[in-house]
């Protein structure tokens, strides 16, 4: 019985290790951390495999691994927060926050100008057609073309096209000739 | 601040705002239903919007249902690496389930546990000896204390001999005696069996006796007890254990209690 369980799990382990590992790497963890979190995830599944109605059903098993991976990731982020380490998930926020802190020339006037600029950027993104807006949002957030294609149930080429059009529209709307010098890094190629 | 930061901040702010509109993060069930095309058409568009506002869910979906990573990708894992991970996993399972003895896996971030595991062996031995000593001494002291208390209790429950008996008369001017204390009791001796004589005072439903220290900075009630029984000869017996009162002057105050009222019936001054 134990051997049967182990054999079944081994097959499912090999199929799902890459998925869980990929998830952790894509959400900002180093490879070593991702490997350890993946093991934690699959250990969690191993312990509760008896709860599965049909462990041989691969979709059910994958669902179980996905849920476990989310839980493990959330726990890890909480743990890191509690010991005040860097949190991969918030790297984007941190960068923005740090850049704000580094900016010693800030003033109420500049803050007001920044708020206005932020508002205009948000407005411009919101005015994009829905699919263009979603694609460019995920792209700016750091998802790959492939990930976005998967999320939008379309092809990578279609995503590239959506993003290309969205970038052009944003440039036209947001960046005047006067600010051309600053434009390059904003929505340029990654 | 760079313009890339501005755009990133704008997207972040937009996502935060958008979440309150699109609802909670999609569940795993919802993600898979979406991926397998099992959602109704109107839900598909809504799910796409939710994913745009929860990029982590989009990543999860991509990791589990997307194409496998290629060797040039950062999340690529070779067959050998998976096999190594599986062997490590098996070892861990066997260890956790007690099939293979081995060191317990260290929990990440537990510096105390890490230190304890890396300590020299002599510390462990010293700690065990210290614990044994502490437990032993504690047990010994506890036993001694318990034995002493048990002996005292047995003695108190048995017949008492050698108690010095004194009859105390209420304070007040006495013929030829002035206001001197009625009784002087040697503090070093005892115990005492005192009989407080009340005389023909009014009867009360209940009585209270206070022992008050009167010397050294004002009165201080040391002991008080209600429910005293007045005997037929109008006296109240009081057993005073040895050493209960230290040298000094005390007043025993006898009250009659009725309803909420109390009446001081007599005082008995004692000097130890």
Coordinates of C-alpha atoms in Angstrom, one line a residue:
Chain A
X1 CA 0.0 0.0 0.0
X2 CA 2.8 2.4 0.9
X3 CA 4.7 1.4 -2.2
X4 CA 1.6 2.0 -4.3
X5 CA 1.2 5.4 -2.8
X6 CA 4.8 6.2 -3.3
X7 CA 4.8 5.1 -7.0
X8 CA 1.8 7.1 -7.8
X9 CA 3.2 10.2 -6.0
X10 CA 6.5 9.9 -7.7
X11 CA 4.9 10.1 -11.1
X12 CA 2.8 13.1 -10.1
X13 CA 5.8 14.7 -8.3
X14 CA 7.8 14.7 -11.5
X15 CA 5.0 16.3 -13.5
X16 CA 4.3 19.0 -10.9
X17 CA 7.7 19.8 -9.6
X18 CA 8.5 22.0 -12.6
X19 CA 5.2 23.8 -12.3
X20 CA 5.5 24.7 -8.7
X21 CA 9.2 25.6 -9.1
X22 CA 8.4 27.8 -12.1
X23 CA 5.7 29.6 -10.1
X24 CA 8.0 30.4 -7.2
X25 CA 10.8 31.6 -9.6
X26 CA 8.3 33.7 -11.5
X27 CA 7.0 35.3 -8.4
X28 CA 10.5 36.5 -7.4
X29 CA 12.2 33.8 -5.5
X30 CA 15.8 32.7 -6.1
X31 CA 16.2 29.3 -7.6
X32 CA 17.5 27.7 -4.3
X33 CA 14.6 29.2 -2.4
X34 CA 12.2 28.2 -5.1
X35 CA 13.5 24.6 -4.9
X36 CA 13.0 24.5 -1.1
X37 CA 9.5 26.0 -1.3
X38 CA 8.6 23.5 -4.0
X39 CA 9.7 20.7 -1.7
X40 CA 7.6 22.2 1.0
X41 CA 4.6 22.4 -1.3
X42 CA 4.9 18.8 -2.4
X43 CA 5.5 17.7 1.2
X44 CA 2.3 19.4 2.1
X45 CA 0.5 17.5 -0.8
X46 CA 2.1 14.2 0.3
X47 CA 0.7 14.6 3.8
X48 CA -2.8 15.3 2.6
X49 CA -2.9 13.1 -0.4
X50 CA -5.3 10.8 1.4
X51 CA -7.9 13.6 1.3
X52 CA -8.0 13.5 -2.5
X53 CA -11.0 11.7 -3.9
X54 CA -9.1 10.4 -6.8
X55 CA -5.3 10.9 -6.5
X56 CA -4.8 9.4 -10.0
X57 CA -6.8 12.3 -11.5
X58 CA -3.9 14.6 -12.6
X59 CA -6.1 17.7 -12.9
X60 CA -7.2 17.3 -9.4
X61 CA -3.7 16.7 -8.3
X62 CA -2.4 19.8 -10.1
X63 CA -5.2 21.8 -8.5
X64 CA -4.1 20.5 -5.1
X65 CA -0.5 21.4 -5.8
X66 CA -1.4 24.9 -7.1
X67 CA -3.4 25.6 -3.9
X68 CA -0.6 24.3 -1.7
X69 CA 1.9 26.4 -3.6
X70 CA -0.1 29.5 -3.0
X71 CA -0.4 28.7 0.7
X72 CA 3.3 28.0 1.0
X73 CA 4.2 31.2 -0.8
X74 CA 1.8 33.3 1.3
X75 CA 3.3 31.7 4.5
X76 CA 6.8 32.4 3.3
X77 CA 6.0 36.0 2.5
X78 CA 4.4 36.4 6.0
X79 CA 7.5 34.8 7.6
X80 CA 9.8 37.2 5.7
X81 CA 7.8 40.2 6.6
X82 CA 7.9 39.1 10.2
X83 CA 11.7 39.1 10.2
X84 CA 11.8 42.2 8.1
X85 CA 13.6 40.9 5.1
X86 CA 13.1 41.8 1.5
X87 CA 9.9 40.5 -0.1
X88 CA 10.2 39.4 -3.7
X89 CA 6.5 40.2 -4.3
X90 CA 6.9 43.8 -3.3
X91 CA 10.1 44.4 -5.2
X92 CA 8.3 46.8 -7.5
X93 CA 6.9 48.7 -4.6
X94 CA 10.2 48.7 -2.8
X95 CA 11.9 50.1 -5.9
X96 CA 9.4 52.9 -6.1
X97 CA 9.5 53.6 -2.4
X98 CA 13.3 53.6 -2.3
X99 CA 13.5 55.9 -5.3
X100 CA 11.1 58.3 -3.5
X101 CA 13.2 58.2 -0.4
X102 CA 16.4 58.8 -2.3
X103 CA 14.9 61.8 -4.0
X104 CA 16.2 64.5 -1.5
X105 CA 15.0 67.3 -3.7
X106 CA 11.3 66.5 -3.0
X107 CA 9.1 69.4 -2.1
X108 CA 5.3 69.9 -1.7
X109 CA 5.3 71.5 -5.2
X110 CA 7.1 68.5 -6.7
X111 CA 4.8 66.1 -4.9
X112 CA 1.8 67.8 -6.2
X113 CA 3.3 67.7 -9.7
X114 CA 4.0 64.0 -9.3
X115 CA 0.5 63.3 -8.1
X116 CA -0.8 65.1 -11.1
X117 CA 1.5 63.1 -13.4
X118 CA 0.5 59.9 -11.8
X119 CA -3.1 60.7 -12.3
X120 CA -2.5 61.5 -16.0
X121 CA -0.7 58.2 -16.5
X122 CA -3.4 56.2 -14.8
X123 CA -6.0 58.1 -16.8
X124 CA -4.2 57.3 -20.1
X125 CA -3.9 53.6 -19.3
X126 CA -7.5 53.5 -18.3
X127 CA -8.6 55.0 -21.6
X128 CA -7.0 52.1 -23.5
X129 CA -9.4 49.4 -24.8
X130 CA -9.9 46.7 -22.2
X131 CA -7.6 44.0 -23.7
X132 CA -4.8 46.5 -24.4
X133 CA -5.1 47.9 -20.9
X134 CA -5.0 44.4 -19.3
X135 CA -2.0 43.3 -21.4
X136 CA 0.0 46.4 -20.8
X137 CA -0.8 46.3 -17.1
X138 CA 0.5 42.8 -16.7
X139 CA 3.5 43.6 -18.9
X140 CA 4.5 46.6 -16.8
X141 CA 4.0 44.5 -13.7
X142 CA 6.6 42.2 -15.1
X143 CA 4.8 39.2 -16.6
X144 CA 6.3 37.7 -19.8
X145 CA 4.5 37.7 -23.1
X146 CA 3.9 34.0 -22.6
X147 CA 2.4 34.5 -19.1
X148 CA 0.2 37.2 -20.4
X149 CA -0.9 35.1 -23.3
X150 CA -1.8 32.3 -20.9
X151 CA -3.7 34.7 -18.6
X152 CA -5.6 36.1 -21.6
X153 CA -6.1 32.8 -23.4
X154 CA -4.5 34.0 -26.5
X155 CA -1.2 33.7 -28.4
X156 CA 2.1 35.3 -27.6
X157 CA 2.1 37.1 -30.9
X158 CA -1.4 38.5 -30.2
X159 CA -0.1 39.8 -26.8
X160 CA 2.9 41.4 -28.4
X161 CA 0.6 43.2 -30.8
X162 CA -1.7 44.4 -28.0
X163 CA 1.2 45.7 -26.0
X164 CA 2.8 47.4 -29.0
X165 CA -0.4 49.3 -29.8
X166 CA -0.9 50.2 -26.2
X167 CA 2.6 51.6 -25.9
X168 CA 2.2 53.7 -29.0
X169 CA -1.1 55.1 -27.7
X170 CA 0.4 55.9 -24.3
X171 CA 3.4 57.6 -25.9
X172 CA 1.2 59.7 -28.1
X173 CA -1.0 60.7 -25.2
X174 CA 1.4 61.1 -22.3
X175 CA 4.7 62.3 -23.8
X176 CA 5.0 65.8 -25.3
X177 CA 8.1 66.8 -27.2
X178 CA 9.2 68.7 -24.1
X179 CA 9.3 65.5 -22.1
X180 CA 10.8 63.5 -24.9
X181 CA 14.1 63.2 -23.1
X182 CA 12.4 61.4 -20.2
X183 CA 10.3 59.2 -22.3
X184 CA 12.8 56.5 -23.4
X185 CA 12.8 54.6 -20.1
X186 CA 9.1 54.8 -19.3
X187 CA 7.5 52.4 -21.7
X188 CA 10.5 51.4 -23.7
X189 CA 11.6 47.9 -24.4
X190 CA 12.4 45.8 -21.4
Chain B
X1 CA 12.7 59.4 -9.9
X2 CA 12.8 57.8 -13.4
X3 CA 9.8 57.8 -15.7
X4 CA 9.8 54.0 -15.5
X5 CA 9.2 54.2 -11.8
X6 CA 6.3 56.6 -12.5
X7 CA 4.6 54.2 -14.8
X8 CA 5.2 51.3 -12.5
X9 CA 3.8 53.3 -9.6
X10 CA 0.8 54.2 -11.7
X11 CA 0.1 50.6 -12.6
X12 CA 0.5 49.6 -9.0
X13 CA -2.0 52.2 -7.9
X14 CA -4.4 51.3 -10.7
X15 CA -4.3 47.6 -9.6
X16 CA -4.9 48.5 -6.0
X17 CA -7.9 50.6 -7.1
X18 CA -9.1 48.0 -9.5
X19 CA -9.1 45.2 -6.9
X20 CA -11.9 46.8 -5.0
X21 CA -14.0 46.8 -8.2
X22 CA -13.3 43.3 -9.5
X23 CA -13.5 41.5 -6.2
X24 CA -11.3 38.9 -4.5
X25 CA -8.3 37.1 -6.1
X26 CA -9.5 34.2 -8.2
X27 CA -9.4 30.8 -6.5
X28 CA -7.5 27.9 -7.9
X29 CA -10.8 26.4 -8.9
X30 CA -11.8 29.5 -10.8
X31 CA -8.4 29.7 -12.5
X32 CA -8.6 26.2 -13.8
X33 CA -12.2 26.5 -14.9
X34 CA -11.1 29.6 -16.8
X35 CA -8.2 27.8 -18.3
X36 CA -10.3 24.8 -19.4
X37 CA -12.9 27.1 -20.9
X38 CA -15.6 26.0 -18.5
X39 CA -16.7 29.6 -17.5
X40 CA -19.7 31.2 -19.2
X41 CA -18.8 33.9 -21.8
X42 CA -19.7 36.8 -19.5
X43 CA -17.5 35.3 -16.8
X44 CA -14.5 35.0 -19.1
X45 CA -14.2 38.7 -19.6
X46 CA -14.6 39.3 -15.9
X47 CA -11.9 36.7 -15.1
X48 CA -9.5 38.4 -17.6
X49 CA -10.1 41.7 -15.8
X50 CA -9.5 40.0 -12.4
X51 CA -6.3 38.5 -13.6
X52 CA -5.1 41.9 -14.8
X53 CA -5.7 43.1 -11.2
X54 CA -4.1 40.0 -9.6
X55 CA -0.9 39.4 -11.6
X56 CA 0.3 36.8 -9.1
X57 CA -2.8 34.7 -9.9
X58 CA -1.9 35.1 -13.6
X59 CA 1.6 33.9 -12.9
X60 CA 0.2 30.9 -11.0
X61 CA -2.0 30.0 -13.9
X62 CA 0.9 30.4 -16.4
X63 CA 3.2 28.3 -14.3
X64 CA 0.8 25.4 -14.0
X65 CA -0.9 25.5 -17.4
X66 CA 1.5 27.3 -19.7
X67 CA 4.3 25.9 -21.8
X68 CA 7.2 24.4 -19.9
X69 CA 10.3 26.5 -19.4
X70 CA 13.1 26.3 -21.9
X71 CA 16.8 25.9 -21.0
X72 CA 17.4 29.6 -21.4
X73 CA 14.6 30.5 -19.0
X74 CA 15.4 31.2 -15.3
X75 CA 12.8 28.7 -14.2
X76 CA 14.1 25.8 -16.3
X77 CA 14.7 22.6 -14.4
X78 CA 16.6 19.7 -16.0
X79 CA 15.5 16.1 -15.6
X80 CA 18.5 15.4 -13.4
X81 CA 17.6 18.3 -11.1
X82 CA 14.1 16.9 -10.7
X83 CA 15.4 13.4 -10.0
X84 CA 17.8 14.8 -7.4
X85 CA 14.9 16.7 -5.8
X86 CA 12.8 13.6 -5.8
X87 CA 15.5 11.6 -4.0
X88 CA 15.9 14.4 -1.4
X89 CA 12.1 14.5 -1.0
X90 CA 12.0 10.7 -0.4
X91 CA 14.7 11.0 2.3
X92 CA 12.8 13.8 3.9
X93 CA 9.5 11.8 3.8
X94 CA 11.3 8.7 5.3
X95 CA 12.8 10.8 8.0
X96 CA 9.6 12.5 8.9
X97 CA 7.7 9.3 9.0
X98 CA 10.3 7.6 11.1
X99 CA 11.5 5.1 8.6
X100 CA 15.0 6.6 8.5
X101 CA 16.5 8.2 11.6
X102 CA 18.2 11.5 11.0
X103 CA 18.5 15.0 12.1
X104 CA 15.2 16.9 12.0
X105 CA 14.9 19.4 9.3
X106 CA 15.7 22.9 10.4
X107 CA 13.0 25.4 10.1
X108 CA 14.1 28.4 8.2
X109 CA 14.8 31.5 10.2
X110 CA 14.9 29.8 13.6
X111 CA 18.2 31.1 14.8
X112 CA 17.7 29.7 18.3
X113 CA 17.1 26.2 16.9
X114 CA 20.1 26.6 14.6
X115 CA 22.3 27.7 17.6
X116 CA 21.0 24.8 19.7
X117 CA 21.8 22.3 17.0
X118 CA 25.3 23.7 16.4
X119 CA 26.3 23.9 20.1
X120 CA 29.1 21.8 21.5
X121 CA 28.1 18.5 23.1
X122 CA 29.3 19.5 26.5
X123 CA 26.7 22.2 26.6
X124 CA 24.0 19.6 26.1
X125 CA 25.4 17.5 28.9
X126 CA 25.8 20.4 31.2
X127 CA 22.2 21.4 30.5
X128 CA 20.9 17.9 31.3
X129 CA 22.9 17.9 34.6
X130 CA 21.6 21.3 35.5
X131 CA 18.0 20.3 34.8
X132 CA 18.4 17.1 36.9
X133 CA 20.0 19.1 39.8
X134 CA 17.3 21.7 39.7
X135 CA 14.5 19.1 39.6
X136 CA 16.2 17.1 42.3
X137 CA 16.7 20.1 44.7
X138 CA 13.2 21.3 44.0
X139 CA 11.8 17.8 44.8
X140 CA 13.9 17.5 47.9
X141 CA 12.9 21.0 49.2
X142 CA 9.3 20.3 48.3
X143 CA 9.4 17.0 50.2
X144 CA 11.0 18.5 53.2
X145 CA 8.5 21.3 53.3
X146 CA 5.6 18.9 52.7
X147 CA 6.8 16.6 55.5
X148 CA 7.2 19.6 57.9
X149 CA 3.8 20.9 57.2
X150 CA 2.2 17.4 57.5
X151 CA 3.9 16.9 60.9
X152 CA 2.7 20.3 62.1
X153 CA -0.8 19.5 61.0
X154 CA -0.8 16.2 62.7
X155 CA 0.4 17.9 65.9
X156 CA -2.3 20.5 65.7
X157 CA -5.0 17.9 65.1
X158 CA -3.9 16.0 68.2
X159 CA -4.3 16.9 71.9
X160 CA -2.4 20.1 72.8
X161 CA -0.4 20.1 76.0
X162 CA 1.4 22.9 77.7
X163 CA -0.8 25.7 76.5
X164 CA -0.8 28.4 79.1
X165 CA -4.2 29.4 80.1
X166 CA -5.1 33.0 80.9
X167 CA -8.4 34.6 81.6
X168 CA -8.6 38.2 80.3
X169 CA -10.8 40.8 81.8
X170 CA -12.1 43.8 79.8
X171 CA -10.0 46.9 79.9
X172 CA -11.1 49.7 82.2
X173 CA -10.4 51.2 85.5
X174 CA -9.9 48.6 88.0
X175 CA -9.8 49.0 91.6
X176 CA -6.2 49.6 92.6
X177 CA -4.9 48.5 89.2
X178 CA -5.2 51.8 87.2
X179 CA -5.1 51.5 83.4
X180 CA -2.3 49.0 83.2
X181 CA -2.6 46.1 80.6
X182 CA -4.6 43.3 81.9
X183 CA -2.2 40.7 80.7
X184 CA 1.5 40.5 80.0
X185 CA 2.4 37.4 78.1
X186 CA 6.0 36.2 77.5
X187 CA 6.4 36.3 73.8
X188 CA 9.0 33.5 73.9
X189 CA 6.6 31.1 75.5
X190 CA 3.2 29.9 74.3
X191 CA 0.9 28.8 72.9
X192 CA -1.8 30.5 74.9
X193 CA -5.4 29.5 75.6
X194 CA -7.1 32.8 76.4
X195 CA -10.5 33.2 77.8
X196 CA -12.1 36.5 77.1
X197 CA -14.5 37.3 79.9
X198 CA -17.3 39.6 78.7
X199 CA -19.6 39.8 81.7
X200 CA -23.3 40.6 81.6
X201 CA -23.3 42.5 78.3
X202 CA -26.3 42.5 75.9
X203 CA -26.7 39.4 73.7
X204 CA -26.0 39.8 70.0
X205 CA -26.7 37.4 67.1
X206 CA -23.0 37.5 66.1
X207 CA -19.7 38.6 67.5
X208 CA -16.4 39.7 66.0
X209 CA -13.0 39.7 67.5
X210 CA -10.1 41.9 66.1
X211 CA -6.5 41.6 67.2
X212 CA -5.0 45.1 66.7
X213 CA -1.4 46.1 67.1
X214 CA -1.6 49.4 69.0
X215 CA 2.1 50.3 69.4
X216 CA 4.5 51.7 66.8
X217 CA 2.7 54.2 64.6
X218 CA -1.1 53.6 65.1
X219 CA -3.4 50.7 65.2
X220 CA -3.1 47.9 62.7
X221 CA -5.5 45.0 62.5
X222 CA -3.6 41.8 62.4
X223 CA -6.4 39.3 62.5
X224 CA -10.2 39.4 62.5
X225 CA -12.9 36.8 62.8
X226 CA -16.7 36.8 63.0
X227 CA -19.0 33.9 63.9
X228 CA -17.7 33.7 67.5
X229 CA -19.8 31.7 69.9
X230 CA -20.6 33.2 73.3
X231 CA -20.4 30.5 75.9
X232 CA -22.9 30.1 78.7
X233 CA -20.5 31.7 81.2
X234 CA -20.3 34.8 79.0
X235 CA -16.8 34.1 77.8
X236 CA -15.0 33.6 74.4
X237 CA -12.2 31.1 74.1
X238 CA -9.2 32.0 71.9
X239 CA -6.3 29.8 71.1
X240 CA -3.2 31.8 70.3
X241 CA -0.5 29.7 68.6
X242 CA 3.1 30.1 69.6
X243 CA 4.8 33.0 68.0
X244 CA 1.6 34.4 66.5
X245 CA 2.2 37.7 68.2
X246 CA 5.7 39.3 68.3
X247 CA 6.8 41.5 71.2
X248 CA 4.6 44.6 71.4
X249 CA 1.3 45.9 72.7
X250 CA -2.0 44.6 71.2
X251 CA -5.6 45.1 71.8
X252 CA -8.3 42.4 71.4
X253 CA -11.5 44.2 70.4
X254 CA -14.8 42.3 70.8
X255 CA -17.8 43.6 68.8
X256 CA -21.4 42.6 68.9
X257 CA -23.0 42.5 65.4
X258 CA -26.6 43.0 64.6
X259 CA -27.8 43.7 61.1
X260 CA -25.3 46.1 59.6
X261 CA -24.5 47.6 62.9
X262 CA -21.7 46.8 65.3
X263 CA -21.0 47.7 68.9
X264 CA -17.7 47.6 70.7
X265 CA -18.4 45.5 73.8
X266 CA -15.0 45.2 75.3
X267 CA -11.3 45.6 74.7
X268 CA -8.5 43.5 76.2
X269 CA -5.0 44.9 76.2
X270 CA -2.2 42.5 76.0
X271 CA 1.5 43.2 76.1
X272 CA 3.8 40.5 74.7

